[in-house]
Phi, psi and omega in degrees: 000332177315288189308287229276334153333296186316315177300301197280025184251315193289354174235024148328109163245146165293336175257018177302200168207155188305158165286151172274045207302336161307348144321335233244115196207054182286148157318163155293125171270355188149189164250140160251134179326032184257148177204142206257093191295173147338279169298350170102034165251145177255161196247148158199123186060036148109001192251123138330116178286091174304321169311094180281325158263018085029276168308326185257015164282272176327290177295352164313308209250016203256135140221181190252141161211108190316135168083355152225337187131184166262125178289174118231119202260158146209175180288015168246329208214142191227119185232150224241137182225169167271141169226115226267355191218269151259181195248324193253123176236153186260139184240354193200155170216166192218156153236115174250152181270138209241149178301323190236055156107193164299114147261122171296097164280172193221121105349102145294148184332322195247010152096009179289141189209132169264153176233140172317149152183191190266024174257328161207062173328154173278139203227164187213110183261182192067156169243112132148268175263333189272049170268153197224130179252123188227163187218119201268144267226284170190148168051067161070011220244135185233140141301154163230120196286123154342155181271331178266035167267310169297010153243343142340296194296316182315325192296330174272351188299128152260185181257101168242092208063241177248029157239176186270124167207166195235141168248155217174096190055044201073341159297130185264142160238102180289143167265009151202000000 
């Protein structure tokens, strides 16, 4: 996987579009030392990937596959890493106007940028101070919103029945 790692980090554009990694339907090879923290840094063998495309490769090529896990596809080789939470953290949020009112957008560690709508909702786990707010990225793969986006966002919250929510492309979301 190194040489094939290698290839593709050299033909990295910040504008390519994604691999069609859905296309992609190699056996498992294994597990690899890759690990995915809490906060969205990724690791291999315990050293921080410092490279952001690299990284931003590595999240090219990344998917969830039920009964194995999170992945990294190429069209040969499939290799199974941890994730210790989300794979993704939204690091930044934005509001544009939108056809139907204001939409919140959301920018992730890896640069990727979503807008809330009912395509991806804020989904929200946990209860009371542990609630963790999340937003899905692509193809099932979720952020976990930073705590000062998600106090951003709180900041912008009305009052709708009995919860606290943000609109968004026309949509109410709660937040708590």
């Amino acid at each position: 996987m190194v040489d094939a790692v290698a290839r593709m980090l050299a033909q990295v554009d910040s504008h390519a579009q994604r691999p069609p990694i859905h296309l992609w339907n190699p056996e498992l090879s294994g597990d690899i030392d890759i690990n995915i923290d809490v906060d969205g840094h990724w690791f291999h063998e315990n050293t921080r990937i410092e490279r952001e495309k690299l990284v931003q490769l590595f999240a090219s090529i990344l998917r969830y596959e039920s009964g194995i896990g999170f992945v990294l596809v190429t069209p040969v080789e499939k290799w199974r890493i941890r994730v210790d939470d989300a794979p993704f953290v939204v690091i930044a949020m934005s509001v544009r106007a939108g056809e139907s009112g204001p939409a919140i957008w959301f920018a992730s560690n890896v640069g990727e940028e979503v807008c809330l709508d009912l395509e991806r909702p804020l989904v929200l786990e946990g209860e009371g101070e542990n609630i963790r707010p999340y937003v899905e990225i692509r193809d099932g793969l979720r952020a976990k919103l930073a705590r000062p986006v998600y106090y951003e966002l709180a900041a912008m919250a009305q009052q709708r029945g009995n919860g606290f929510g943000v609109m968004s492309c026309g949509e109410f979301f709660l937040l708590s």
